[in-house]
């Protein structure tokens, strides 16, 4: 009994992570995030202080009625997901996002005018 209970408990509390691929080219970052089943209007994309934030939520209402129309079961669930990514030196006013077939694609053009330090002198 306890073995099955603990197995179910652990499986039910897996974190809701957004599976993401991040590609970097010479000119831009391309972020592809899986958000299956989440309507486009329930997805938020923000970029502030070098951090890209992707969040979304999906609400499910399921009701089952018997032949007489009495409610015999009603289930609701709300799933929220959120992830943040540090992507600095981006042209904030040129970021673009699209959503198709459960995949959110965010393109962040790099800002070549911003100085990138690769080494830090030691005093």
XYZ file of N, CA and C in Angstrom:
369
model
N 0.825 -1.200 0.000
C 0.000 0.000 0.000
C 0.866 1.259 0.000
N 1.828 1.328 0.926
C 2.641 2.533 1.039
C 3.568 2.710 -0.158
N 3.979 1.595 -0.746
C 4.832 1.691 -1.923
C 4.084 2.371 -3.071
N 2.839 1.943 -3.355
C 2.042 2.564 -4.403
C 1.680 3.998 -4.052
N 1.377 4.236 -2.771
C 1.020 5.580 -2.327
C 2.173 6.549 -2.576
N 3.377 6.162 -2.185
C 4.516 7.067 -2.351
C 4.846 7.254 -3.822
N 4.713 6.213 -4.636
C 4.970 6.334 -6.067
C 3.990 7.327 -6.695
N 2.705 7.233 -6.368
C 1.711 8.160 -6.900
C 1.940 9.574 -6.388
N 2.300 9.701 -5.126
C 2.540 11.015 -4.547
C 3.686 11.717 -5.257
N 4.769 11.012 -5.509
C 5.918 11.603 -6.194
C 5.556 11.959 -7.632
N 4.862 11.087 -8.338
C 4.505 11.358 -9.728
C 3.526 12.501 -9.860
N 2.631 12.676 -8.898
C 1.640 13.743 -8.971
C 2.225 15.118 -8.701
N 3.392 15.199 -8.085
C 3.958 16.496 -7.733
C 5.192 16.840 -8.550
N 5.278 16.355 -9.784
C 6.367 16.765 -10.664
C 6.184 18.236 -10.994
N 7.269 18.994 -11.057
C 7.127 20.415 -11.378
C 6.631 20.596 -12.804
N 5.833 21.634 -13.001
C 5.316 21.955 -14.332
C 6.356 22.798 -15.049
N 7.224 22.116 -15.781
C 8.284 22.817 -16.485
C 7.927 22.991 -17.949
N 8.402 24.069 -18.513
C 8.253 24.321 -19.937
C 9.498 23.755 -20.605
N 9.315 22.777 -21.474
C 10.450 22.215 -22.197
C 10.878 23.220 -23.254
N 12.156 23.566 -23.244
C 12.635 24.672 -24.055
C 13.932 24.319 -24.770
N 14.045 24.791 -26.009
C 15.299 24.755 -26.760
C 15.701 26.201 -27.001
N 16.975 26.515 -26.743
C 17.476 27.862 -27.001
C 18.654 27.745 -27.963
N 18.532 28.413 -29.104
C 19.578 28.414 -30.120
C 20.197 29.802 -30.164
N 21.505 29.846 -30.376
C 22.180 31.133 -30.510
C 22.897 31.174 -31.845
N 22.658 32.240 -32.595
C 23.389 32.494 -33.826
C 24.229 33.743 -33.602
N 24.934 34.174 -34.629
C 25.736 35.391 -34.497
C 24.867 36.616 -34.257
N 23.606 36.583 -34.757
C 22.759 37.768 -34.727
C 21.583 37.715 -33.761
N 21.237 36.525 -33.251
C 20.024 36.430 -32.435
C 20.007 35.179 -31.569
N 19.086 35.211 -30.600
C 18.721 34.037 -29.823
C 17.349 33.590 -30.318
N 17.147 32.285 -30.417
C 15.845 31.745 -30.788
C 15.420 30.787 -29.685
N 14.304 31.100 -29.054
C 13.775 30.295 -27.958
C 12.523 29.583 -28.462
N 12.508 28.250 -28.347
C 11.338 27.460 -28.720
C 10.861 26.729 -27.472
N 9.650 27.058 -27.042
C 9.102 26.516 -25.797
C 7.821 25.730 -26.086
N 7.725 24.534 -25.489
C 6.530 23.710 -25.658
C 5.469 24.135 -24.647
N 4.292 24.524 -25.163
C 3.163 24.906 -24.319
C 1.893 24.243 -24.866
N 1.874 22.911 -24.953
C 0.732 22.237 -25.570
C -0.553 22.426 -24.769
N -1.624 22.670 -25.480
C -2.927 22.798 -24.838
C -3.208 24.138 -24.205
N -2.245 25.036 -24.236
C -2.461 26.362 -23.650
C -2.839 27.319 -24.769
N -4.015 27.945 -24.673
C -4.430 28.890 -25.713
C -3.477 30.083 -25.796
N -3.296 30.598 -27.011
C -2.381 31.717 -27.233
C -2.702 32.904 -26.331
N -3.992 33.164 -26.102
C -4.370 34.319 -25.278
C -4.036 34.137 -23.792
N -3.667 32.916 -23.383
C -3.304 32.660 -21.986
C -1.795 32.522 -21.793
N -1.023 32.950 -22.795
C 0.436 32.916 -22.718
C 0.948 34.346 -22.618
N 1.880 34.570 -21.704
C 2.499 35.884 -21.539
C 4.005 35.744 -21.784
N 4.558 36.694 -22.529
C 5.992 36.750 -22.789
C 6.460 38.142 -22.408
N 7.452 38.220 -21.518
C 7.991 39.506 -21.068
C 9.514 39.456 -21.123
N 10.113 40.606 -21.383
C 11.569 40.736 -21.348
C 11.903 41.983 -20.557
N 12.665 41.786 -19.475
C 13.014 42.919 -18.624
C 14.346 42.645 -17.947
N 15.235 43.630 -17.999
C 16.545 43.550 -17.347
C 17.330 42.310 -17.766
N 17.258 41.962 -19.052
C 18.029 40.826 -19.555
C 17.418 39.466 -19.294
N 16.182 39.445 -18.790
C 15.526 38.176 -18.458
C 14.246 38.020 -19.275
N 14.172 36.905 -20.018
C 12.968 36.548 -20.756
C 12.109 35.678 -19.849
N 10.855 36.056 -19.684
C 9.916 35.291 -18.862
C 8.779 34.801 -19.742
N 8.535 33.491 -19.688
C 7.424 32.876 -20.408
C 6.511 32.245 -19.366
N 5.228 32.577 -19.421
C 4.274 31.978 -18.497
C 2.967 31.719 -19.215
N 2.225 30.774 -18.695
C 0.936 30.453 -19.280
C 0.105 29.635 -18.320
N -1.180 29.553 -18.621
C -2.054 28.738 -17.778
C -3.164 28.127 -18.620
N -3.615 26.974 -18.157
C -4.691 26.257 -18.827
C -5.696 25.830 -17.776
N -6.954 26.124 -18.042
C -8.022 25.758 -17.114
C -8.913 24.730 -17.793
N -9.218 23.666 -17.055
C -10.081 22.611 -17.580
C -11.281 22.478 -16.664
N -12.467 22.562 -17.247
C -13.719 22.315 -16.531
C -14.378 21.117 -17.195
N -14.592 20.062 -16.442
C -15.248 18.874 -16.987
C -16.413 18.497 -16.088
N -17.584 18.375 -16.669
C -18.769 17.993 -15.902
C -19.406 16.782 -16.563
N -19.854 15.840 -15.762
C -20.525 14.644 -16.256
C -21.905 14.580 -15.627
N -22.912 14.360 -16.467
C -24.278 14.286 -15.964
C -24.867 12.913 -16.276
N -25.811 12.468 -15.444
C -26.502 11.213 -15.738
C -27.685 11.502 -16.665
N -28.485 10.494 -16.980
C -29.587 10.648 -17.937
C -30.659 11.619 -17.453
N -30.787 11.797 -16.169
C -31.786 12.716 -15.621
C -31.264 14.150 -15.545
N -29.996 14.344 -15.868
C -29.437 15.686 -15.853
C -28.848 16.101 -14.521
N -28.799 15.181 -13.552
C -28.186 15.516 -12.278
C -26.667 15.486 -12.427
N -26.058 16.430 -11.808
C -24.603 16.477 -11.826
C -24.072 15.383 -10.919
N -23.305 14.479 -11.485
C -22.760 13.394 -10.672
C -21.260 13.555 -10.431
N -20.624 14.399 -11.221
C -19.205 14.655 -11.009
C -18.851 15.958 -11.698
N -18.031 16.761 -11.061
C -17.578 18.007 -11.646
C -16.104 18.172 -11.288
N -15.273 18.308 -12.283
C -13.839 18.435 -12.037
C -13.319 19.710 -12.670
N -12.441 20.360 -11.947
C -11.791 21.562 -12.448
C -10.305 21.451 -12.147
N -9.523 21.959 -13.045
C -8.095 22.022 -12.761
C -7.521 23.265 -13.424
N -6.519 23.811 -12.806
C -5.824 24.979 -13.323
C -4.337 24.660 -13.284
N -3.715 24.689 -14.429
C -2.299 24.411 -14.525
C -1.589 25.686 -14.947
N -0.587 26.072 -14.174
C 0.207 27.254 -14.505
C 1.662 26.833 -14.682
N 2.306 27.433 -15.671
C 3.722 27.177 -15.899
C 4.432 28.516 -16.067
N 5.710 28.533 -15.672
C 6.488 29.772 -15.781
C 7.963 29.416 -15.772
N 8.703 30.026 -16.690
C 10.161 29.862 -16.700
C 10.800 31.177 -17.083
N 12.038 31.337 -16.613
C 12.794 32.540 -16.928
C 14.149 32.139 -17.484
N 14.646 32.968 -18.415
C 15.908 32.697 -19.083
C 16.722 33.980 -19.133
N 17.990 33.895 -18.772
C 18.883 35.046 -18.828
C 19.458 35.137 -20.241
N 19.046 36.153 -20.980
C 19.511 36.393 -22.352
C 19.798 37.887 -22.467
N 21.040 38.242 -22.284
C 21.410 39.658 -22.239
C 21.825 40.172 -23.610
N 21.998 41.489 -23.693
C 22.423 42.187 -24.908
C 21.457 41.944 -26.058
N 20.190 42.259 -25.810
C 19.128 42.045 -26.780
C 18.514 43.386 -27.163
N 18.142 43.516 -28.422
C 17.407 44.690 -28.889
C 15.947 44.499 -28.473
N 15.594 45.086 -27.350
C 14.281 44.850 -26.741
C 13.122 45.229 -27.647
N 13.270 46.275 -28.425
C 12.168 46.737 -29.269
C 11.989 45.905 -30.545
N 12.859 44.916 -30.777
C 12.768 44.088 -31.976
C 12.445 42.622 -31.663
N 12.103 42.307 -30.430
C 11.767 40.927 -30.062
C 10.443 40.554 -30.710
N 10.387 39.350 -31.269
C 9.162 38.865 -31.913
C 8.817 37.490 -31.366
N 7.508 37.203 -31.303
C 7.040 35.905 -30.818
C 5.921 35.400 -31.708
N 5.878 34.078 -31.898
C 4.791 33.447 -32.640
C 4.435 32.141 -31.932
N 3.206 31.678 -32.163
C 2.721 30.463 -31.500
C 1.971 29.617 -32.511
N 2.406 28.365 -32.659
C 1.774 27.467 -33.616
C 1.970 26.024 -33.153
N 0.891 25.252 -33.178
C 0.922 23.819 -32.847
C 1.561 23.542 -31.484
N 1.259 24.404 -30.507
C 1.757 24.184 -29.151
C 3.192 24.615 -28.920
N 3.823 25.229 -29.913
C 5.209 25.682 -29.786
C 5.245 27.205 -29.861
N 5.796 27.815 -28.815
C 6.024 29.253 -28.788
C 7.445 29.500 -29.281
N 7.591 30.373 -30.267
C 8.914 30.717 -30.797
C 9.154 32.201 -30.548
N 10.213 32.503 -29.817
C 10.578 33.886 -29.510
C 11.946 34.153 -30.131
N 12.015 35.204 -30.946
C 13.272 35.598 -31.582
C 13.740 36.890 -30.944
N 14.968 36.853 -30.407
C 15.535 38.006 -29.715
C 16.809 38.432 -30.443
N 16.736 39.483 -31.273
C 17.932 39.952 -31.980
C 18.973 40.485 -30.992
N 20.217 40.161 -31.242
C 21.296 40.634 -30.377
C 21.594 42.099 -30.666
N 22.001 42.806 -29.634
C 22.391 44.200 -29.758
C 23.910 44.256 -29.778
N 24.466 44.458 -30.951
C 25.931 44.466 -31.084
C 26.545 45.754 -30.558
N 25.718 46.771 -30.282
C 26.232 48.035 -29.751
C 26.527 47.959 -28.263
N 25.908 47.010 -27.576
C 26.166 46.883 -26.147
C 27.505 46.197 -25.943
N 28.265 46.721 -25.020
C 29.584 46.179 -24.752
C 29.465 44.861 -23.991
N 30.175 43.865 -24.467
C 30.205 42.559 -23.817
C 31.616 42.347 -23.255
N 31.715 42.203 -21.956
C 32.998 41.965 -21.341
C 33.281 40.467 -21.324
N 34.447 40.112 -21.795
C 34.811 38.704 -21.780
C 35.857 38.396 -20.723
N 36.589 39.420 -20.293
C 37.553 39.198 -19.227
C 37.462 40.339 -18.229
N 37.757 40.018 -17.003
C 37.697 41.000 -15.920
C 39.092 41.121 -15.330
N 39.618 42.339 -15.325
C 40.959 42.504 -14.738
C 40.914 42.310 -13.222
N 41.963 41.718 -12.702
C 42.075 41.499 -11.254
C 42.987 42.559 -10.682
N 42.491 43.227 -9.658
C 43.268 44.308 -9.034
C 44.139 43.777 -7.939
